Coordinates of C-alpha atoms in Angstrom, one line a residue:
X1 CA 191.6 129.4 345.9
X2 CA 190.2 127.7 349.0
X3 CA 189.1 124.2 348.9
X4 CA 186.0 122.7 347.6
X5 CA 184.5 119.8 346.5
X6 CA 182.9 118.8 343.2
X7 CA 180.3 116.7 341.5
X8 CA 178.8 116.0 338.1
X9 CA 175.3 116.4 338.4
X10 CA 173.2 114.0 335.9
X11 CA 169.8 115.7 335.3
X12 CA 168.5 119.3 336.3
X13 CA 166.4 117.9 339.0
X14 CA 169.6 116.2 340.4
X15 CA 171.4 119.4 340.3
X16 CA 168.7 121.7 341.8
X17 CA 168.5 119.3 344.9
X18 CA 172.6 119.1 345.2
X19 CA 172.7 122.9 345.3
X20 CA 170.9 122.8 348.8
X21 CA 174.0 121.6 350.5
X22 CA 175.6 124.6 352.0
X23 CA 178.0 126.9 350.1
X24 CA 177.2 125.0 346.7
X25 CA 177.2 126.7 343.5
X26 CA 176.6 125.5 339.8
X27 CA 179.4 125.6 337.3
X28 CA 179.3 125.6 333.4
X29 CA 181.5 127.9 331.7
X30 CA 182.8 129.3 335.0
X31 CA 183.8 132.6 332.9
X32 CA 182.7 134.9 336.0
X33 CA 182.7 132.5 338.9
X34 CA 186.0 131.2 338.5
X35 CA 187.6 134.8 338.6
X36 CA 185.7 135.5 341.3
X37 CA 187.1 132.3 343.3
X38 CA 190.9 133.4 342.3
X39 CA 190.1 136.8 344.2
X40 CA 188.0 134.7 347.2
X41 CA 185.2 137.0 346.6
X42 CA 183.2 133.9 345.8
X43 CA 184.1 130.8 348.2
X44 CA 181.8 127.8 347.4
X45 CA 182.3 124.9 349.3
X46 CA 181.0 122.6 346.9
X47 CA 180.8 122.8 342.8
X48 CA 177.9 121.0 340.9
X49 CA 179.3 120.6 337.3
X50 CA 175.7 121.0 335.2
X51 CA 178.1 120.4 331.8
X52 CA 176.4 117.2 331.5
X53 CA 172.9 117.8 331.1
X54 CA 172.1 117.9 327.3
X55 CA 170.9 121.6 327.8
X56 CA 172.7 122.9 325.0
X57 CA 170.2 123.0 322.2
X58 CA 168.1 125.5 320.4
X59 CA 164.8 124.2 319.5
X60 CA 161.4 125.5 318.3
X61 CA 159.0 126.5 320.8
X62 CA 155.0 125.0 320.5
X63 CA 154.3 128.7 320.3
X64 CA 156.3 129.7 317.5
X65 CA 159.3 131.3 319.3
X66 CA 162.5 129.5 320.2
X67 CA 163.5 127.6 323.6
X68 CA 167.4 128.1 324.1
X69 CA 168.9 125.6 326.5
X70 CA 170.6 127.1 329.7
X71 CA 173.9 125.8 328.1
X72 CA 174.1 126.7 325.1
X73 CA 177.5 129.0 324.4
X74 CA 176.8 132.2 323.5
X75 CA 179.0 131.9 320.3
X76 CA 176.6 129.3 319.3
X77 CA 173.6 131.6 320.1
X78 CA 174.8 134.5 318.3
X79 CA 175.6 132.4 315.2
X80 CA 172.2 130.3 315.1
X81 CA 170.4 131.0 311.8
X82 CA 166.8 131.6 313.4
X83 CA 168.2 133.8 316.0
X84 CA 170.2 136.2 313.6
X85 CA 166.9 136.3 311.1
X86 CA 164.3 136.9 313.7
X87 CA 165.9 138.0 316.8
X88 CA 168.8 139.9 315.6
X89 CA 169.0 142.3 318.5
X90 CA 170.3 139.0 320.6
X91 CA 172.8 137.9 318.1
X92 CA 174.2 141.6 318.0
X93 CA 174.1 142.0 321.6
X94 CA 175.9 138.3 322.2
X95 CA 178.7 139.3 319.7
X96 CA 179.1 143.1 321.5
X97 CA 179.8 141.2 324.6
X98 CA 183.3 139.8 326.0
X99 CA 186.0 138.3 323.3
X100 CA 185.7 135.3 321.2
X101 CA 187.3 133.1 323.8
X102 CA 184.7 133.5 326.4
X103 CA 181.6 133.5 324.0
X104 CA 182.9 130.2 323.2
X105 CA 182.6 128.9 326.6
X106 CA 180.3 131.4 328.2
X107 CA 176.3 129.7 328.7
X108 CA 173.3 131.2 328.3
X109 CA 172.2 130.6 332.0
X110 CA 175.6 132.1 333.2
X111 CA 175.2 135.3 330.8
X112 CA 172.1 135.8 332.9
X113 CA 173.4 135.1 336.4
X114 CA 176.7 136.8 336.0
X115 CA 177.4 139.1 339.1
X116 CA 176.2 142.8 339.2
X117 CA 179.2 144.5 340.0
X118 CA 181.3 147.9 339.9
X119 CA 185.2 148.1 340.7
X120 CA 184.6 148.4 344.6
X121 CA 183.1 144.6 344.5
X122 CA 186.4 143.5 343.4
X123 CA 188.4 145.3 345.8
X124 CA 188.3 143.4 349.1
X125 CA 189.9 146.1 350.9
X126 CA 186.8 148.5 350.5
X127 CA 183.3 147.8 351.9
X128 CA 180.6 146.5 349.5
X129 CA 177.0 145.4 350.4
X130 CA 177.5 142.7 348.0
X131 CA 180.4 140.8 349.4
X132 CA 179.3 141.6 353.0
X133 CA 175.6 142.6 353.5
X134 CA 175.4 145.7 355.8
X135 CA 179.0 146.7 355.6
X136 CA 178.4 149.7 353.6
X137 CA 179.0 150.8 349.8
X138 CA 182.1 152.1 348.8
X139 CA 181.3 153.4 345.4
X140 CA 178.6 155.9 347.0
X141 CA 180.9 158.8 347.2
X142 CA 183.8 157.2 345.3
X143 CA 184.3 157.3 341.6
X144 CA 181.1 156.5 339.9
X145 CA 181.3 157.2 336.5
X146 CA 180.6 153.8 335.2
X147 CA 177.8 153.3 337.7
X148 CA 174.3 153.4 337.7
X149 CA 172.3 156.4 337.0
X150 CA 168.4 155.2 337.8
X151 CA 167.4 152.4 339.8
X152 CA 170.1 152.4 342.3
X153 CA 169.6 152.5 346.4
X154 CA 171.5 153.7 349.1
X155 CA 173.1 150.5 349.6
X156 CA 174.4 149.9 346.0
X157 CA 174.6 151.7 342.5
X158 CA 176.5 149.2 340.7
X159 CA 175.2 148.3 337.1
X160 CA 174.3 144.7 335.5
X161 CA 177.2 143.9 333.0
X162 CA 174.9 141.7 330.6
X163 CA 174.7 142.7 326.6
X164 CA 172.4 139.5 326.1
X165 CA 170.3 140.1 329.1
X166 CA 169.4 143.7 327.9
X167 CA 168.3 142.1 324.3
X168 CA 166.3 139.3 326.4
X169 CA 164.7 142.3 328.2
X170 CA 163.7 143.8 324.7
X171 CA 162.5 140.4 323.3
X172 CA 160.2 139.7 326.4
X173 CA 162.1 136.3 327.0
X174 CA 160.9 134.1 329.8
X175 CA 163.2 132.0 332.0
X176 CA 162.5 128.4 332.8
X177 CA 163.8 126.6 336.3
X178 CA 163.5 123.9 338.2
X179 CA 163.3 124.0 342.0
X180 CA 165.1 121.2 344.2
X181 CA 161.6 119.7 345.0
X182 CA 161.4 119.3 341.3
X183 CA 158.8 121.5 340.3
X184 CA 159.5 123.8 337.8
X185 CA 158.7 127.5 336.9
X186 CA 158.8 130.0 334.1
X187 CA 159.9 133.6 335.1
X188 CA 159.6 136.5 332.9
X189 CA 162.9 138.3 332.4
X190 CA 161.5 141.1 333.5
X191 CA 161.0 139.9 336.9
X192 CA 164.0 137.8 336.9
X193 CA 166.8 140.5 337.8
X194 CA 165.9 142.4 341.1
X195 CA 167.0 146.1 341.8
X196 CA 169.3 146.5 344.9
X197 CA 166.9 148.0 347.8
X198 CA 168.7 147.0 351.0
X199 CA 169.7 143.7 349.7
X200 CA 171.9 144.3 346.4
X201 CA 173.6 140.6 347.4
X202 CA 170.3 139.2 346.1
X203 CA 170.6 139.7 342.5
X204 CA 167.8 137.5 341.0
X205 CA 164.4 136.2 341.6
X206 CA 165.9 132.4 342.2
X207 CA 165.2 130.3 345.3
X208 CA 167.8 128.8 346.9
X209 CA 169.0 125.8 344.8
X210 CA 166.7 126.8 342.0
X211 CA 168.3 125.8 338.5
X212 CA 167.9 127.7 335.2
X213 CA 167.2 124.7 332.3
X214 CA 166.3 127.1 329.2
X215 CA 165.3 130.7 328.4
X216 CA 162.5 130.9 325.5
X217 CA 161.7 133.9 322.8
X218 CA 158.2 134.6 322.0
X219 CA 157.4 134.3 318.4
X220 CA 159.4 137.3 316.6
X221 CA 158.5 140.7 317.0
X222 CA 159.0 141.6 313.4
X223 CA 160.5 145.1 312.8
X224 CA 164.0 146.1 312.5
X225 CA 166.4 145.0 315.7
X226 CA 169.3 147.0 316.9
X227 CA 171.8 146.8 319.3
X228 CA 174.0 149.8 320.0
X229 CA 176.7 149.7 322.7
X230 CA 178.4 152.6 324.0
X231 CA 182.0 151.8 325.7
X232 CA 185.7 153.1 326.5
X233 CA 187.0 150.9 324.1
X234 CA 186.1 148.8 321.1
X235 CA 186.1 145.6 322.8
X236 CA 186.5 143.7 326.0
X237 CA 184.5 146.3 327.8
X238 CA 181.3 146.8 329.7
X239 CA 178.8 149.1 328.2
X240 CA 178.9 152.9 329.6
X241 CA 175.3 152.9 327.7
X242 CA 173.9 150.2 325.3
X243 CA 170.6 150.4 323.7
X244 CA 168.6 147.3 322.4
X245 CA 165.7 147.9 320.1
X246 CA 163.0 146.5 318.1
X247 CA 161.1 149.2 315.8
X248 CA 158.3 149.0 313.6
X249 CA 157.7 150.7 310.7
X250 CA 155.3 153.1 312.2
X251 CA 157.9 154.2 314.4
X252 CA 156.6 152.4 318.0
X253 CA 158.6 149.6 319.4
X254 CA 160.5 148.5 322.5
X255 CA 163.6 149.9 324.0
X256 CA 165.8 148.3 326.8
X257 CA 168.9 150.0 328.2
X258 CA 172.1 148.6 329.5
X259 CA 175.0 150.2 331.7
X260 CA 172.2 152.2 333.5
X261 CA 170.6 150.1 336.2
X262 CA 171.1 147.2 338.4
X263 CA 169.2 145.4 335.7
X264 CA 168.5 145.5 332.3
X265 CA 166.1 148.6 332.1
X266 CA 163.0 148.9 330.3
X267 CA 159.7 151.3 330.9
X268 CA 157.1 150.0 328.8
X269 CA 154.9 152.8 329.6
X270 CA 157.5 155.1 328.0
X271 CA 157.9 153.2 324.8
X272 CA 154.4 155.0 323.4
X273 CA 156.8 158.1 323.0
X274 CA 159.0 156.2 320.7
X275 CA 157.3 158.3 317.4
X276 CA 157.8 161.6 319.2
X277 CA 161.4 160.9 319.0
X278 CA 164.5 160.1 321.4
X279 CA 164.5 163.5 323.3
X280 CA 160.9 162.4 324.8
X281 CA 161.2 158.9 324.8
X282 CA 164.4 158.9 326.6
X283 CA 163.1 161.1 329.1
X284 CA 160.4 159.0 330.1
X285 CA 162.4 155.8 330.3
X286 CA 165.0 157.7 332.5
X287 CA 162.1 159.5 334.3
X288 CA 163.5 159.9 338.0
X289 CA 167.1 159.3 337.5
X290 CA 169.6 160.3 339.6
X291 CA 173.1 160.7 338.2
X292 CA 176.1 161.6 340.2
X293 CA 178.2 164.5 338.9
X294 CA 180.8 161.9 337.3
X295 CA 178.2 160.0 335.4
X296 CA 175.2 162.6 334.5
X297 CA 176.7 162.3 330.8
X298 CA 175.0 159.0 330.5
X299 CA 171.6 160.2 330.4
X300 CA 172.2 162.6 327.4
X301 CA 174.6 159.7 326.0
X302 CA 171.8 157.2 326.2
X303 CA 169.3 159.9 324.3
X304 CA 171.9 160.3 321.6
X305 CA 172.1 156.3 321.1
X306 CA 168.6 155.9 321.0
X307 CA 168.4 158.8 318.3
X308 CA 171.3 157.0 316.2
X309 CA 169.1 153.7 316.4
X310 CA 166.0 155.6 315.5
X311 CA 167.6 157.2 312.6
X312 CA 169.0 154.1 311.1
X313 CA 165.4 152.5 311.4
X314 CA 164.3 155.0 309.3
X315 CA 166.5 154.3 307.0

C-alpha cells in the first residue's frame, strides 16, 4: 500500500472542499476502497474520513417518503421497520448482498459508489480501460460469462455489482449531494450511474469533489415488492442476473435488472408489457442486447427470474 495523508471532515461542505485536493478520496466503511488500495488499483494520495458527519439517520421526508443518510449502514437500512414495510424490495436487495460483516460496515453512499468491475479490472497484468484509460479491454474476447449483455461498449463490458442500487432504481430514488462550492443538487438515480461509452473510468454523474449526503425515496409505491438474485453460490457472490420488481394488483409494475449491464438496468417504456407476461416484458427490456457466446444464457435467465417473480406476485 502506498503512503497517503488523512483527515477527518467536520461537515459535508468541508469534505467536498477537501476533495478538490489532487488524489483525494472519501472513506467511510472502506469495504471496496481499501481492497483496491491493497491491490494498488486505487492509489489515493489523501483520504477524507466522513464517518463523523452525522449522516447516519433515516428520517421521514416532507413529501411522504424516506430520507436515508449517506452513512446509514446497510444492516441498519435493511432492518429499519419503515423500509421493511414500505420498501421491501430494498430490504431484500440489501440482505442479498455481501455478508453480515460487510453490511455492518458498508454505507448507503458507498454502496452506490462501489466500482463497476470485472475480473480483468483486478488483474493489473491485463489491459483495462477503467484502470488505465485507453489501454484496452481484456474482457472483450476473454472470459465473459459474468459480464454485460446490454449497454456495453467497445471500451468496457463490466457489470455494476450493487444489489441495493438495483432496488433504488426500481423505486425511483434520488441522490442528494453537495458540491465543493457548497451548492446542493438532487440527481435521479436513473441518471446517477453512467454507461461506459468511451470513458468507462467515469462511472457516475458526480462532479469532481461532489459529496453524497443522502438518498431520498419517494412515497411508497404500494403493490408487492420482490428481489430475486440468481448467482453461482448461495452467499457472497455477485448476481449473474437479479430482478427488482414492484408489481401492482392489475399486473402493471416496475422492473430493474442487475448483473446485465454497466449500471442498474431499467427501461420504463417496456414495463407496459408486464401484464402480457415475462417473455414479452423481458424481450422489450433487453431489446438490443448483444450477449457473447459465454453469457447468452443471461437473457433467458432474466426472463425466467422475472417469470418467477410474476408468478409469486399472482400468489
